[in-house]
PDB file of C-alpha atoms in Angstrom:
ATOM      1  CA  CYS A   1       0.039  -0.113   0.189  1.00 65.00           C
ATOM      2  CA  GLY A   2       0.910   3.265  -0.074  1.00 54.00           C
ATOM      3  CA  GLY A   3       3.211   3.974   3.116  1.00 53.00           C
ATOM      4  CA  GLY A   4       1.552   5.841   6.549  1.00 52.00           C
ATOM      5  CA  GLY A   5      -1.190   8.230   5.446  1.00 47.00           C
ATOM      6  CA  SER A   6       0.952  10.797   7.108  1.00 52.00           C
ATOM      7  CA  SER A   7      -0.601  14.572   6.925  1.00 48.00           C
ATOM      8  CA  ASP A   8       1.834  15.709   4.162  1.00 52.00           C
ATOM      9  CA  GLY A   9      -1.240  14.928   1.389  1.00 53.00           C
ATOM     10  CA  ASN A  10       1.166  12.980  -0.392  1.00 59.00           C
ATOM     11  CA  GLN A  11       0.643   9.010   0.816  1.00 81.00           C
ATOM     12  CA  VAL A  12      -1.975   6.801   0.250  1.00 90.00           C
ATOM     13  CA  VAL A  13      -4.074   5.672   3.618  1.00 92.00           C
ATOM     14  CA  CYS A  14      -3.859   1.864   4.236  1.00 92.00           C
ATOM     15  CA  VAL A  15      -5.258  -0.558   6.314  1.00 95.00           C
ATOM     16  CA  GLY A  16      -2.854  -0.779   9.453  1.00 95.00           C
ATOM     17  CA  ASP A  17      -1.492   2.585   9.563  1.00 95.00           C
ATOM     18  CA  SER A  18      -1.607   4.438  12.925  1.00 96.00           C
ATOM     19  CA  ALA A  19      -0.228   7.115  14.445  1.00 96.00           C
ATOM     20  CA  GLU A  20      -0.137   7.787  18.862  1.00 96.00           C
ATOM     21  CA  THR A  21       0.496  10.527  21.221  1.00 97.00           C
ATOM     22  CA  ARG A  22       0.608  10.666  24.729  1.00 97.00           C
ATOM     23  CA  ARG A  23      -0.881  13.133  27.014  1.00 97.00           C
ATOM     24  CA  ALA A  24      -1.510  14.371  30.028  1.00 98.00           C
ATOM     25  CA  PHE A  25      -4.025  16.681  31.695  1.00 98.00           C
ATOM     26  CA  SER A  26      -3.400  19.570  34.292  1.00 97.00           C
ATOM     27  CA  ALA A  27      -6.318  20.438  36.470  1.00 97.00           C
ATOM     28  CA  ALA A  28      -5.857  23.816  35.042  1.00 97.00           C
ATOM     29  CA  GLU A  29      -6.206  22.532  31.859  1.00 97.00           C
ATOM     30  CA  VAL A  30      -9.294  20.519  32.745  1.00 97.00           C
ATOM     31  CA  GLN A  31     -11.153  23.288  34.507  1.00 97.00           C
ATOM     32  CA  GLN A  32     -10.554  25.533  31.313  1.00 97.00           C
ATOM     33  CA  PHE A  33     -12.361  22.615  29.395  1.00 97.00           C
ATOM     34  CA  ALA A  34     -14.807  22.720  32.026  1.00 97.00           C
ATOM     35  CA  GLU A  35     -15.702  26.834  31.728  1.00 97.00           C
ATOM     36  CA  LEU A  36     -15.640  26.173  27.688  1.00 96.00           C
ATOM     37  CA  SER A  37     -18.073  23.362  27.012  1.00 96.00           C
ATOM     38  CA  GLY A  38     -20.279  24.360  30.288  1.00 96.00           C
ATOM     39  CA  ASP A  39     -19.828  20.920  31.401  1.00 96.00           C
ATOM     40  CA  ASN A  40     -19.644  21.995  35.817  1.00 96.00           C
ATOM     41  CA  ASN A  41     -19.424  19.105  36.728  1.00 96.00           C
ATOM     42  CA  PRO A  42     -17.498  18.445  40.441  1.00 96.00           C
ATOM     43  CA  LEU A  43     -16.817  15.731  40.283  1.00 96.00           C
ATOM     44  CA  HIS A  44     -13.896  16.610  37.277  1.00 97.00           C
ATOM     45  CA  ILE A  45     -12.641  19.804  38.862  1.00 97.00           C
ATOM     46  CA  ASP A  46     -13.395  19.538  42.754  1.00 97.00           C
ATOM     47  CA  PRO A  47     -10.885  17.464  44.443  1.00 97.00           C
ATOM     48  CA  GLU A  48     -13.488  17.601  47.811  1.00 97.00           C
ATOM     49  CA  PHE A  49     -16.757  16.511  45.921  1.00 97.00           C
ATOM     50  CA  ALA A  50     -14.444  13.895  43.913  1.00 97.00           C
ATOM     51  CA  ALA A  51     -12.767  12.245  47.272  1.00 97.00           C
ATOM     52  CA  THR A  52     -15.953  11.128  47.856  1.00 97.00           C
ATOM     53  CA  THR A  53     -17.162   9.069  44.663  1.00 97.00           C
ATOM     54  CA  ARG A  54     -16.487   5.616  43.389  1.00 96.00           C
ATOM     55  CA  PHE A  55     -13.161   7.204  41.778  1.00 96.00           C
ATOM     56  CA  GLY A  56     -11.505   9.078  45.011  1.00 97.00           C
ATOM     57  CA  ALA A  57     -10.215  11.980  42.470  1.00 97.00           C
ATOM     58  CA  CYS A  58     -11.054  13.907  39.798  1.00 97.00           C
ATOM     59  CA  ILE A  59     -11.068  12.874  36.523  1.00 97.00           C
ATOM     60  CA  VAL A  60     -10.958  14.150  33.123  1.00 97.00           C
ATOM     61  CA  HIS A  61     -13.916  14.763  30.619  1.00 97.00           C
ATOM     62  CA  GLY A  62     -14.117  11.838  28.364  1.00 95.00           C
ATOM     63  CA  VAL A  63     -14.697  14.106  25.234  1.00 94.00           C
ATOM     64  CA  LEU A  64     -11.861  15.927  26.118  1.00 96.00           C
ATOM     65  CA  MET A  65      -9.740  12.425  26.363  1.00 96.00           C
ATOM     66  CA  ASN A  66     -11.119  11.970  22.699  1.00 96.00           C
ATOM     67  CA  GLY A  67     -10.875  15.375  21.419  1.00 95.00           C
ATOM     68  CA  VAL A  68      -6.977  13.978  21.751  1.00 96.00           C
ATOM     69  CA  ILE A  69      -7.973  11.176  19.062  1.00 96.00           C
ATOM     70  CA  SER A  70      -9.661  14.041  17.218  1.00 95.00           C
ATOM     71  CA  GLY A  71      -5.856  16.112  16.643  1.00 94.00           C
ATOM     72  CA  LEU A  72      -4.696  12.433  15.457  1.00 95.00           C
ATOM     73  CA  LEU A  73      -6.927  12.091  12.903  1.00 93.00           C
ATOM     74  CA  GLY A  74      -6.779  16.000  11.809  1.00 91.00           C
ATOM     75  CA  GLY A  75      -2.882  16.464  12.201  1.00 91.00           C
ATOM     76  CA  ARG A  76      -1.314  13.147  11.670  1.00 91.00           C
ATOM     77  CA  MET A  77      -2.754  10.479  10.207  1.00 90.00           C
ATOM     78  CA  PRO A  78      -4.779  10.855   7.897  1.00 90.00           C
ATOM     79  CA  GLY A  79      -4.066  14.063   7.863  1.00 87.00           C
ATOM     80  CA  GLN A  80      -5.446  17.394   7.087  1.00 90.00           C
ATOM     81  CA  GLY A  81      -8.213  18.048   5.032  1.00 91.00           C
ATOM     82  CA  SER A  82      -9.635  14.550   6.875  1.00 94.00           C
ATOM     83  CA  ILE A  83     -13.533  15.018   7.524  1.00 93.00           C
ATOM     84  CA  PHE A  84     -15.120  13.276  11.393  1.00 92.00           C
ATOM     85  CA  MET A  85     -18.053  12.226  10.153  1.00 96.00           C
ATOM     86  CA  ALA A  86     -18.432   9.827  13.270  1.00 97.00           C
ATOM     87  CA  GLN A  87     -17.728   7.833  15.809  1.00 96.00           C
ATOM     88  CA  GLU A  88     -19.112   5.295  18.063  1.00 97.00           C
ATOM     89  CA  LEU A  89     -16.702   4.816  21.209  1.00 95.00           C
ATOM     90  CA  ALA A  90     -17.529   3.802  25.004  1.00 97.00           C
ATOM     91  CA  PHE A  91     -15.984   4.683  28.122  1.00 97.00           C
ATOM     92  CA  LYS A  92     -13.826   1.847  30.159  1.00 97.00           C
ATOM     93  CA  LYS A  93     -12.247   3.203  32.792  1.00 96.00           C
ATOM     94  CA  PRO A  94     -11.074   7.165  33.933  1.00 96.00           C
ATOM     95  CA  LEU A  95      -8.126   8.962  33.188  1.00 97.00           C
ATOM     96  CA  PHE A  96      -7.252  10.593  36.067  1.00 97.00           C
ATOM     97  CA  VAL A  97      -6.224  14.455  36.128  1.00 97.00           C
ATOM     98  CA  GLY A  98      -2.179  14.495  35.894  1.00 97.00           C
ATOM     99  CA  GLN A  99      -2.249  10.715  34.587  1.00 97.00           C
ATOM    100  CA  GLU A 100      -0.891  10.090  31.218  1.00 98.00           C
ATOM    101  CA  MET A 101      -2.602   8.482  28.576  1.00 97.00           C
ATOM    102  CA  LEU A 102      -1.807   6.922  25.705  1.00 98.00           C
ATOM    103  CA  ALA A 103      -3.916   8.276  22.526  1.00 98.00           C
ATOM    104  CA  ARG A 104      -3.840   5.743  19.463  1.00 97.00           C
ATOM    105  CA  VAL A 105      -5.678   5.275  16.163  1.00 97.00           C
ATOM    106  CA  GLU A 106      -5.006   2.797  13.123  1.00 97.00           C
ATOM    107  CA  VAL A 107      -7.179   2.323  10.477  1.00 97.00           C
ATOM    108  CA  VAL A 108      -9.184  -0.734  10.099  1.00 97.00           C
ATOM    109  CA  GLU A 109     -10.827  -0.575   7.028  1.00 96.00           C
ATOM    110  CA  VAL A 110     -10.528   1.780   3.463  1.00 95.00           C
ATOM    111  CA  ASP A 111     -14.429   1.949   1.237  1.00 94.00           C
ATOM    112  CA  PRO A 112     -13.165   0.972  -1.614  1.00 92.00           C
ATOM    113  CA  GLN A 113     -16.659   2.719  -3.124  1.00 94.00           C
ATOM    114  CA  ARG A 114     -15.500   6.310  -1.647  1.00 94.00           C
ATOM    115  CA  PRO A 115     -12.582   7.980   0.084  1.00 95.00           C
ATOM    116  CA  VAL A 116     -14.318   7.016   3.485  1.00 96.00           C
ATOM    117  CA  ILE A 117     -11.949   5.221   6.025  1.00 96.00           C
ATOM    118  CA  LYS A 118     -13.105   3.147   9.373  1.00 97.00           C
ATOM    119  CA  VAL A 119     -10.204   3.956  12.004  1.00 97.00           C
ATOM    120  CA  ARG A 120     -10.198   2.179  15.535  1.00 98.00           C
ATOM    121  CA  THR A 121     -10.365   4.571  18.223  1.00 97.00           C
ATOM    122  CA  GLN A 122      -8.444   4.064  21.934  1.00 98.00           C
ATOM    123  CA  CYS A 123      -6.970   5.765  25.154  1.00 98.00           C
ATOM    124  CA  LEU A 124      -5.004   3.821  26.436  1.00 98.00           C
ATOM    125  CA  ARG A 125      -3.255   4.210  30.137  1.00 96.00           C
ATOM    126  CA  ALA A 126       0.310   4.887  29.499  1.00 96.00           C
ATOM    127  CA  ASP A 127       1.483   3.074  32.699  1.00 95.00           C
ATOM    128  CA  ASP A 128      -0.378  -0.521  32.102  1.00 96.00           C
ATOM    129  CA  GLY A 129      -2.290  -0.160  29.139  1.00 95.00           C
ATOM    130  CA  THR A 130      -6.011  -0.626  30.344  1.00 96.00           C
ATOM    131  CA  VAL A 131      -8.037   0.842  27.648  1.00 97.00           C
ATOM    132  CA  MET A 132     -10.368   3.444  28.970  1.00 96.00           C
ATOM    133  CA  MET A 133     -11.361   4.518  25.750  1.00 97.00           C
ATOM    134  CA  ASP A 134     -12.606   2.320  22.856  1.00 98.00           C
ATOM    135  CA  GLY A 135     -14.414   2.839  19.946  1.00 97.00           C
ATOM    136  CA  VAL A 136     -14.292   3.323  16.064  1.00 98.00           C
ATOM    137  CA  ALA A 137     -14.772   6.319  13.771  1.00 97.00           C
ATOM    138  CA  THR A 138     -16.218   7.301  10.208  1.00 97.00           C
ATOM    139  CA  ILE A 139     -13.622   9.559   8.309  1.00 96.00           C
ATOM    140  CA  MET A 140     -13.873  11.077   5.065  1.00 96.00           C
ATOM    141  CA  ILE A 141     -10.136  11.772   3.150  1.00 95.00           C
ATOM    142  CA  PRO A 142      -8.756  13.477   0.605  1.00 90.00           C
ATOM    143  CA  LYS A 143      -9.337  11.949  -2.539  1.00 88.00           C
ATOM    144  CA  ALA A 144      -5.770  11.942  -3.353  1.00 87.00           C
ATOM    145  CA  LYS A 145      -4.658   9.489   0.020  1.00 87.00           C
ATOM    146  CA  TRP A 146      -7.514   6.782  -1.308  1.00 87.00           C
ATOM    147  CA  LYS A 147      -6.566   4.084  -3.294  1.00 79.00           C
ATOM    148  CA  ARG A 148      -9.356   2.496  -5.317  1.00 67.00           C
TER     149      ARG A 148
END
């Protein structure tokens, strides 16, 4: 196949192409996301409240984790010009504020009829590989990255 589907716009996207990045969110970043999104659930931003919950500490908003996936898809693989069409996902375990995660995307299907791919999307705990978020996204890719 074409060799990676990277953001340079010249490589064809193929099954098995992948990208990943590591990321941790600080309390200030989670607070900023709460303000921007309007999701001020104290589970995310109030350590005293969060200590009384089943998690015992503040957890990162799931959609903030998924934002890193969006960044990988639009910035690295398949890269610029890609359009996020749909996503199914499940939040399986929490990401705690300050905890490092590994966000990973991998092409699992290339539509032979149109420039659309299916991508497995995952966020894992960086220290032990525990899956925190798992899903599949449908992405429209630029025609230059599509092999019929």
